[in-house]
Coordinates of C-alpha atoms and ligand atoms in Angstrom, one line a residue:
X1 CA 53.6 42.0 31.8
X2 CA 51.9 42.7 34.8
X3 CA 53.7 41.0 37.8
X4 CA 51.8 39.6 40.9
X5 CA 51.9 39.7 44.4
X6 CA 49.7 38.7 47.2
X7 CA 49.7 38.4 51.2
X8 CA 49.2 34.8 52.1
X9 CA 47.4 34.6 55.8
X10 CA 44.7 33.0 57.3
X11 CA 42.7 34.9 58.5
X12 CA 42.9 37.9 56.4
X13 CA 40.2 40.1 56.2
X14 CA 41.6 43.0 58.6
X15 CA 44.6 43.2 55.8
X16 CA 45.6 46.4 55.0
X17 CA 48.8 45.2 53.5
X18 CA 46.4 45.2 49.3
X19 CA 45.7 48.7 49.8
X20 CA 49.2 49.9 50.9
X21 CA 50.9 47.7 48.0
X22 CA 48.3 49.5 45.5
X23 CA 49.2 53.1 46.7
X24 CA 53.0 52.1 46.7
X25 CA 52.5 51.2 42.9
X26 CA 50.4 54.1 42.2
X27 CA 52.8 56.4 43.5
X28 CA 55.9 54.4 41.8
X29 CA 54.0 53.8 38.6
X30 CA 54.8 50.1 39.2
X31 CA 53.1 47.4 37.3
X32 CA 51.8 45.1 39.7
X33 CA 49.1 43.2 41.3
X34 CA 48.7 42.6 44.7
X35 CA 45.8 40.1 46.4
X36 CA 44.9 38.4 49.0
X37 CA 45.5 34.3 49.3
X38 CA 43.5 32.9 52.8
X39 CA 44.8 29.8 52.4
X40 CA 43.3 26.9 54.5
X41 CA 45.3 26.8 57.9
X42 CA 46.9 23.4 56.4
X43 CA 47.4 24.0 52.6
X44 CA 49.8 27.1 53.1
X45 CA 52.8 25.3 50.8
X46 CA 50.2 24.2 48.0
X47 CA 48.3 27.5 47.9
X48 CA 51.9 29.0 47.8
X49 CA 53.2 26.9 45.4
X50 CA 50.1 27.3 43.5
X51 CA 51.2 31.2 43.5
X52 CA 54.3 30.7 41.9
X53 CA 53.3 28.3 39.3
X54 CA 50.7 30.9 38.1
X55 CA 53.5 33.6 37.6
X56 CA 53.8 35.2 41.1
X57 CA 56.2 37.1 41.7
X58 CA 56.3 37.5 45.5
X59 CA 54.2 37.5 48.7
X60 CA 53.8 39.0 52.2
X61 CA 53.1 36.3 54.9
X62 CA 50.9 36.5 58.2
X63 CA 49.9 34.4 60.8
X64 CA 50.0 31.5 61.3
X65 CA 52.1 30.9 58.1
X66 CA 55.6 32.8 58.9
X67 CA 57.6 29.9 60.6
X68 CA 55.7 27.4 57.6
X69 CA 57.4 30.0 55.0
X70 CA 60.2 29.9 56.6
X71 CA 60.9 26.5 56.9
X72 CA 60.0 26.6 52.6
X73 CA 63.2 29.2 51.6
X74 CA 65.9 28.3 50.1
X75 CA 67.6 31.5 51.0
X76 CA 67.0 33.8 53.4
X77 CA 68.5 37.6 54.6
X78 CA 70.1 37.8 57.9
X79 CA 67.0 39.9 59.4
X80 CA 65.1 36.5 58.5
X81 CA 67.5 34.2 59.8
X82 CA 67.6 36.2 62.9
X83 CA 64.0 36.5 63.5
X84 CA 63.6 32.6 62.5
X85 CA 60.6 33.7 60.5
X86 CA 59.8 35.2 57.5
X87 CA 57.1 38.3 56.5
X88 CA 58.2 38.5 52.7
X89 CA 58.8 36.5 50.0
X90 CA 60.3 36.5 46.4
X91 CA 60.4 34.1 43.5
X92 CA 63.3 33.5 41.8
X93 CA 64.5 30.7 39.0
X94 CA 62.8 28.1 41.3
X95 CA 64.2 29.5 44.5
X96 CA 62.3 30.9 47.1
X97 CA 64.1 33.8 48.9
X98 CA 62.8 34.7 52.7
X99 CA 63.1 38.4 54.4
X100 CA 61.7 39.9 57.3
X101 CA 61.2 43.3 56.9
X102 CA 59.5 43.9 60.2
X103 CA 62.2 45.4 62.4
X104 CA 64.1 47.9 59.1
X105 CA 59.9 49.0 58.9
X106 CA 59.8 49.6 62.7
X107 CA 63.4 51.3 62.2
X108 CA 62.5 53.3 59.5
X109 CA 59.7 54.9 61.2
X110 CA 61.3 55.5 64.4
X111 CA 64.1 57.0 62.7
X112 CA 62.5 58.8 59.9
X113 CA 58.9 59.3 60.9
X114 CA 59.1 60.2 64.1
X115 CA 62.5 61.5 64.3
X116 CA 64.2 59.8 67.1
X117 CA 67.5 58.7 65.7
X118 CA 69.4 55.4 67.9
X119 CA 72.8 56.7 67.2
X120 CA 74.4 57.7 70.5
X121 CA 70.9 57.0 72.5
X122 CA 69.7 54.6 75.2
X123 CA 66.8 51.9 73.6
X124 CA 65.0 49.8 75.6
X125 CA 63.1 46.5 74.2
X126 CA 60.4 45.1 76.3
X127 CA 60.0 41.3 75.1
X128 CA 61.4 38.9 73.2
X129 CA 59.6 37.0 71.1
X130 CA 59.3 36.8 67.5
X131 CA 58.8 40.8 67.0
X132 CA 61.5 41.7 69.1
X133 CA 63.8 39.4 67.3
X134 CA 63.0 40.7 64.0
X135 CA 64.1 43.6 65.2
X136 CA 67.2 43.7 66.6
X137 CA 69.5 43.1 63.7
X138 CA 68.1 47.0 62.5
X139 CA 68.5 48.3 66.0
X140 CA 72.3 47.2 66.3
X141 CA 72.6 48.5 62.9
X142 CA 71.5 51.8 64.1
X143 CA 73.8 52.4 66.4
X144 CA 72.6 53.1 70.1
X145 CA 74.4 54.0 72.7
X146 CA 72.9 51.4 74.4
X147 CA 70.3 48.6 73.8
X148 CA 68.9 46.9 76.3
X149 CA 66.1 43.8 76.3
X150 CA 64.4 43.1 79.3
X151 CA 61.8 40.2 79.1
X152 CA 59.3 38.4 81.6
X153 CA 61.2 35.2 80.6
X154 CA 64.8 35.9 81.2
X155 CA 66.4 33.3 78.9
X156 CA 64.7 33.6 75.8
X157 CA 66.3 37.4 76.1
X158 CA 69.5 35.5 76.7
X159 CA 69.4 32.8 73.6
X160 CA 68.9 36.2 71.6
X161 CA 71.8 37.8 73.3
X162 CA 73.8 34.6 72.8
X163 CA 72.9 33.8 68.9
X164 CA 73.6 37.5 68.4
X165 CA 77.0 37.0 69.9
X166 CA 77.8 33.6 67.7
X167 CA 77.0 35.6 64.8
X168 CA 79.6 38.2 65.9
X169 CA 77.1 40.9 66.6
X170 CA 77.8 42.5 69.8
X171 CA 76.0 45.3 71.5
X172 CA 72.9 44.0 72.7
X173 CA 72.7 44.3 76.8
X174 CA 70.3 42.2 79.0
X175 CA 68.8 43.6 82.4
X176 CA 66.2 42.8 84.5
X177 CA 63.1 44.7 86.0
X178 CA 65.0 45.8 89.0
X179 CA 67.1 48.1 86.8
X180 CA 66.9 52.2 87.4
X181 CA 68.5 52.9 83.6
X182 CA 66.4 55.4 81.5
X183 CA 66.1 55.5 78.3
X184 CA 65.2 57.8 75.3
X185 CA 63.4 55.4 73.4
X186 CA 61.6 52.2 74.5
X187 CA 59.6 49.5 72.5
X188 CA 56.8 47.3 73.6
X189 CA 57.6 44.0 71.2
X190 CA 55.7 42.0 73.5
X191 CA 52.1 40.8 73.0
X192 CA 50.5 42.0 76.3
X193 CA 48.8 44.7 74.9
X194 CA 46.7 42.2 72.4
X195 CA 45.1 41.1 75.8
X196 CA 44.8 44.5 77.5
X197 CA 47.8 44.1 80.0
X198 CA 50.7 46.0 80.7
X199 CA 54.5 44.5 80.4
X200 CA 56.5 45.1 83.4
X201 CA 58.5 48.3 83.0
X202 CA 61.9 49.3 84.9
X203 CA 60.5 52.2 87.7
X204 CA 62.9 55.2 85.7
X205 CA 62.6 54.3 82.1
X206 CA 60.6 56.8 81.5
X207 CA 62.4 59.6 82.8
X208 CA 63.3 61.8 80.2
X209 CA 62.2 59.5 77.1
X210 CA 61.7 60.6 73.9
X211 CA 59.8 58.8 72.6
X212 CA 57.4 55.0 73.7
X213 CA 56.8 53.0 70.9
X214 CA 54.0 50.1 70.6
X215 CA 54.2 47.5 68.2
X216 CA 50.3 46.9 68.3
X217 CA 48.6 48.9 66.1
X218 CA 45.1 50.4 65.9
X219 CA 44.9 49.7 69.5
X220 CA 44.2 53.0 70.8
X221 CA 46.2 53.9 73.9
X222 CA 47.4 50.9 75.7
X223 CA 48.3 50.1 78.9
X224 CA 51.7 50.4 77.9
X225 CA 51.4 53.8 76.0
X226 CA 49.1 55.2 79.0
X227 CA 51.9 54.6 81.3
X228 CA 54.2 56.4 79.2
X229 CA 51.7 59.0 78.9
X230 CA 52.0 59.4 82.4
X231 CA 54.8 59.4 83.3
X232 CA 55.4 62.5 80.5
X233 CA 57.2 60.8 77.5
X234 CA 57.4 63.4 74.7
X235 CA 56.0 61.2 71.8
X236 CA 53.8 58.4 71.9
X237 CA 53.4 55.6 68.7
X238 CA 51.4 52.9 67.9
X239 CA 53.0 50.6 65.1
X240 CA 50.5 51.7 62.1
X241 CA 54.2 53.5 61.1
X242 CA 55.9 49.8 61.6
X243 CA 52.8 48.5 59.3
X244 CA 53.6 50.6 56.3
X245 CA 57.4 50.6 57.0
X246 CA 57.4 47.0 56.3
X247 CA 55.3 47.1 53.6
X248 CA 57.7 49.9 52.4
X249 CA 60.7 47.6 52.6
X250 CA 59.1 44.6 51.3
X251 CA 58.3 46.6 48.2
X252 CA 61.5 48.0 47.6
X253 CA 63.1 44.9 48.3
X254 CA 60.9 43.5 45.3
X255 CA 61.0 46.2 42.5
X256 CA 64.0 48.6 43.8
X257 CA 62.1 51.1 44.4
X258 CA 61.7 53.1 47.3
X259 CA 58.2 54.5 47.8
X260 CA 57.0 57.1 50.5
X261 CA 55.3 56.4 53.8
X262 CA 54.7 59.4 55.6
X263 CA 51.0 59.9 53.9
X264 CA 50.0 56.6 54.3
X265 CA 51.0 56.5 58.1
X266 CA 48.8 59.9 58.5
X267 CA 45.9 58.2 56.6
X268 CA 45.8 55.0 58.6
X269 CA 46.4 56.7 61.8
X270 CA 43.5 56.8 64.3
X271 CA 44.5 59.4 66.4
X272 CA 46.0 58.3 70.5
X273 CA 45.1 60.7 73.3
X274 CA 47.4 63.8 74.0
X275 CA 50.2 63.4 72.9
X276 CA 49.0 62.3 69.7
X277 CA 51.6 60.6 67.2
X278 CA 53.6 63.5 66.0
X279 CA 54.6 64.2 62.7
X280 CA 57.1 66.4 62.3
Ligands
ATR1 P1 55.2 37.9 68.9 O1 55.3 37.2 67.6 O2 54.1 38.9 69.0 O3 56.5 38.5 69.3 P2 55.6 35.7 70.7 O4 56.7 35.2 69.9 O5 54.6 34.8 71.3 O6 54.7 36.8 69.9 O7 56.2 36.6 71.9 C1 55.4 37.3 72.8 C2 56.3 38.1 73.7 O8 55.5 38.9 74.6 C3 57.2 37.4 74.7 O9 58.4 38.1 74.9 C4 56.3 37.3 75.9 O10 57.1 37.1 77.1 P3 57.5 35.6 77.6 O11 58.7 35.2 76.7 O12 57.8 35.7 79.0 O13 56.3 34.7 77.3 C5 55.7 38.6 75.9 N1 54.5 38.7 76.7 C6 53.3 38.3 76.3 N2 52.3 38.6 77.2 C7 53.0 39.3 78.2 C8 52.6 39.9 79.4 N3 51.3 39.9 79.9 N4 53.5 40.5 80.2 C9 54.8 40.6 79.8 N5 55.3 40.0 78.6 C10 54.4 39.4 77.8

C-alpha cells in the first residue's frame, strides 16, 4: 500500500519540501505520497490527527506549528528535545514520535557537500535561537576543535550552554563580540538576514575561514555572506543544502533509506555572487 506523508504549515505555498520528497522516492523507488496540509493557524492538532486517522504515515512541520507538534509527541530524539521543537514527525501504534532533523541536514551539507569537515576545526555559531539550537547536538557530534556561540542576547547562548552541560554534553564555548578568535567555519543561525541586517561578527573571524554558511536560503547574498565575501572567505553557502539535508534525514529517518542530495542542492540553487557555492 501506498504510504502517506505530508508537510503540515500554514502558510505553505513557497514549499519545496513535496517536490524534494517526490524525487527522494523516485530515486529510492519508494512507495509514497507526500502533500501539502495548510492547516488553519488554530486547527494544527485536528488537521494532524485528521492525518493519522486517514493512514498517514508521517509529516514534516513548518511554521508556526513546530513548538504545537512538539508539545503533541509522545516521544521525541535528543536533537528534538534539544531544539524544543520539532520539524518531523512519524506515526506509530498510536504514538507520535518527534525529530528535528534541521541541524544533521545542515551538518550533512557542510560536511559532505561542501567539504568542510568540524573534526579538529574552529566553528563559530552566530545566534541562538531555535535554528541554532537544533543544531548543536550534530555540531558536538562532529567533533570541532572548537565551537563557539556568540549571540546579541548573551543568556539565551548561556541556557544552551547550561542545558547542554545538564545533559552531560560538554564542548560548547560562549564568547562575546569583543573576541579576536578566527574560525574556519562560521554559521549565521540567526534571523537577521530575513530583515536585511547583518549580525554582529567578531572583527578576525573571518581571517582565514573556510567556509561562511547562511541558514537563509534563496536569499541571494546577504549582508552576512557579503561580509564574508569581503573579507575573502573561500566558500560561501546559502542553506538550500540545509533545506534538502533535512528533507534527506527526515526521509531516511521514515523509510531507512538514504537518498542523494547533491543534484537536488545544484537544481535548487540560485547561484550567489563570486564565490559561488562550490561543489566539489
Ligand atoms: P529562529 O527559529 O529563526 O532561530 P528565533 O528563535 O526567533 O528564530 O531566533 C532568532 C535568533 O536570531 C536569535 O538568536 C536572535 O537574537 P536574540 O536572541 O538577541 O533576539 C537573532 N537575531 C534576530 N535578529 C537579529 C539581528 N538583527 N542581529 C543579531 N541577531 C539577531
Amino acid at each position: 500500500m501506498t504510504d502517506r506523508y505530508a508537510v503540515f504549515g500554514n502558510p505553505l505555498g513557497h514549499s519545496k519540501s513535496p517536490i524534494i520528497h517526490a524525487r527522494f522516492a523516485a530515486e529510492t523507488g519508494e512507495d509514497l505520497t507526500y502533500g501539502k496540509v495548510e492547516a488553519p493557524v488554530d486547527g494544527f492538532e485536528a488537521a494532524l490527527r485528521q492525518f493519522i486517522a486517514g493512514g498517514g504515515s508521517g509529516c514534516n512541520v513548518t511554521a508556526p506549528f513546530k513548538l504545537e507538534a512538539f508539545a503533541l509527541a509522545t516521544a521525541m530524539t535528543p536533537e528534538a528535545a534539544m531544539a524544543g521543537a520539532t520539524n518531523t514527525l512519524r506515526f506509530t501504534d498510536g504514538g507520535i514520535e518527534a525529530h528535528n532533523t534541521d541541524g544533521v541536514g545542515l551538518l550533512a551539507d557542510v560536511e559532505r557537500i561542501l567539504r568542510a569537515p568540524l573534526r579538529g576545526k574552529r566553528a563559530l555559531m552566530l545566534g541562538a535561537g531555535g535554528a541554532a539550537r537544533g543544531a548543536v547536538l550534530p555540531f558536538l557530534d562532529a567533533a570541532p576543535a572548537a565551537f563557539v556561540m556568540i549571540n546579541r542576547t548573551p543568556s539565551k547562548a548561556q541556557a544552551i550552554r547550561d542545558e547542554l552541560l545538564a545533559a552531560g554534553h560538554h564542548g560548547l564555548s560562549l564568547a562575546d563580540f569583543d573576541t579576536t578568535d578566527r574560525f574556519d567555519v562560521v554559521i549565521n543561525a540567526t534571523s537577521a538576514s530575513l530583515t536585511g541586517e547583518c549580525p554582529a561578527i567578531p572583527s578576525r573571524a573571518f581571517e582565514g575561514c573556510e567556509l561562511a554558511y547562511e541558514l537563509a536560503y534563496a536569499k541571494g547574498l546577504t549582508p552576512f555572506l557579503s561580509r564574508a565575501r569581503d573579507a575573502d572567505v573561500r566558500t560561501l553557502a546559502d542553506g538550500v543544502g540545509m533545506l534538502v539535508g533535512q528533507a534527506a534525514v527526515a526521509f531516511e529517518w521514515w523509510r531507512g533509506v538514504r537518498p542523494t542530495i547533491r543534484n537536488l542542492i545544484e537544481t535548487l540553487s540560485i547561484p550567489l555572487e563570486r564565490p559561488a557555492r562550490q561543489l566539489p
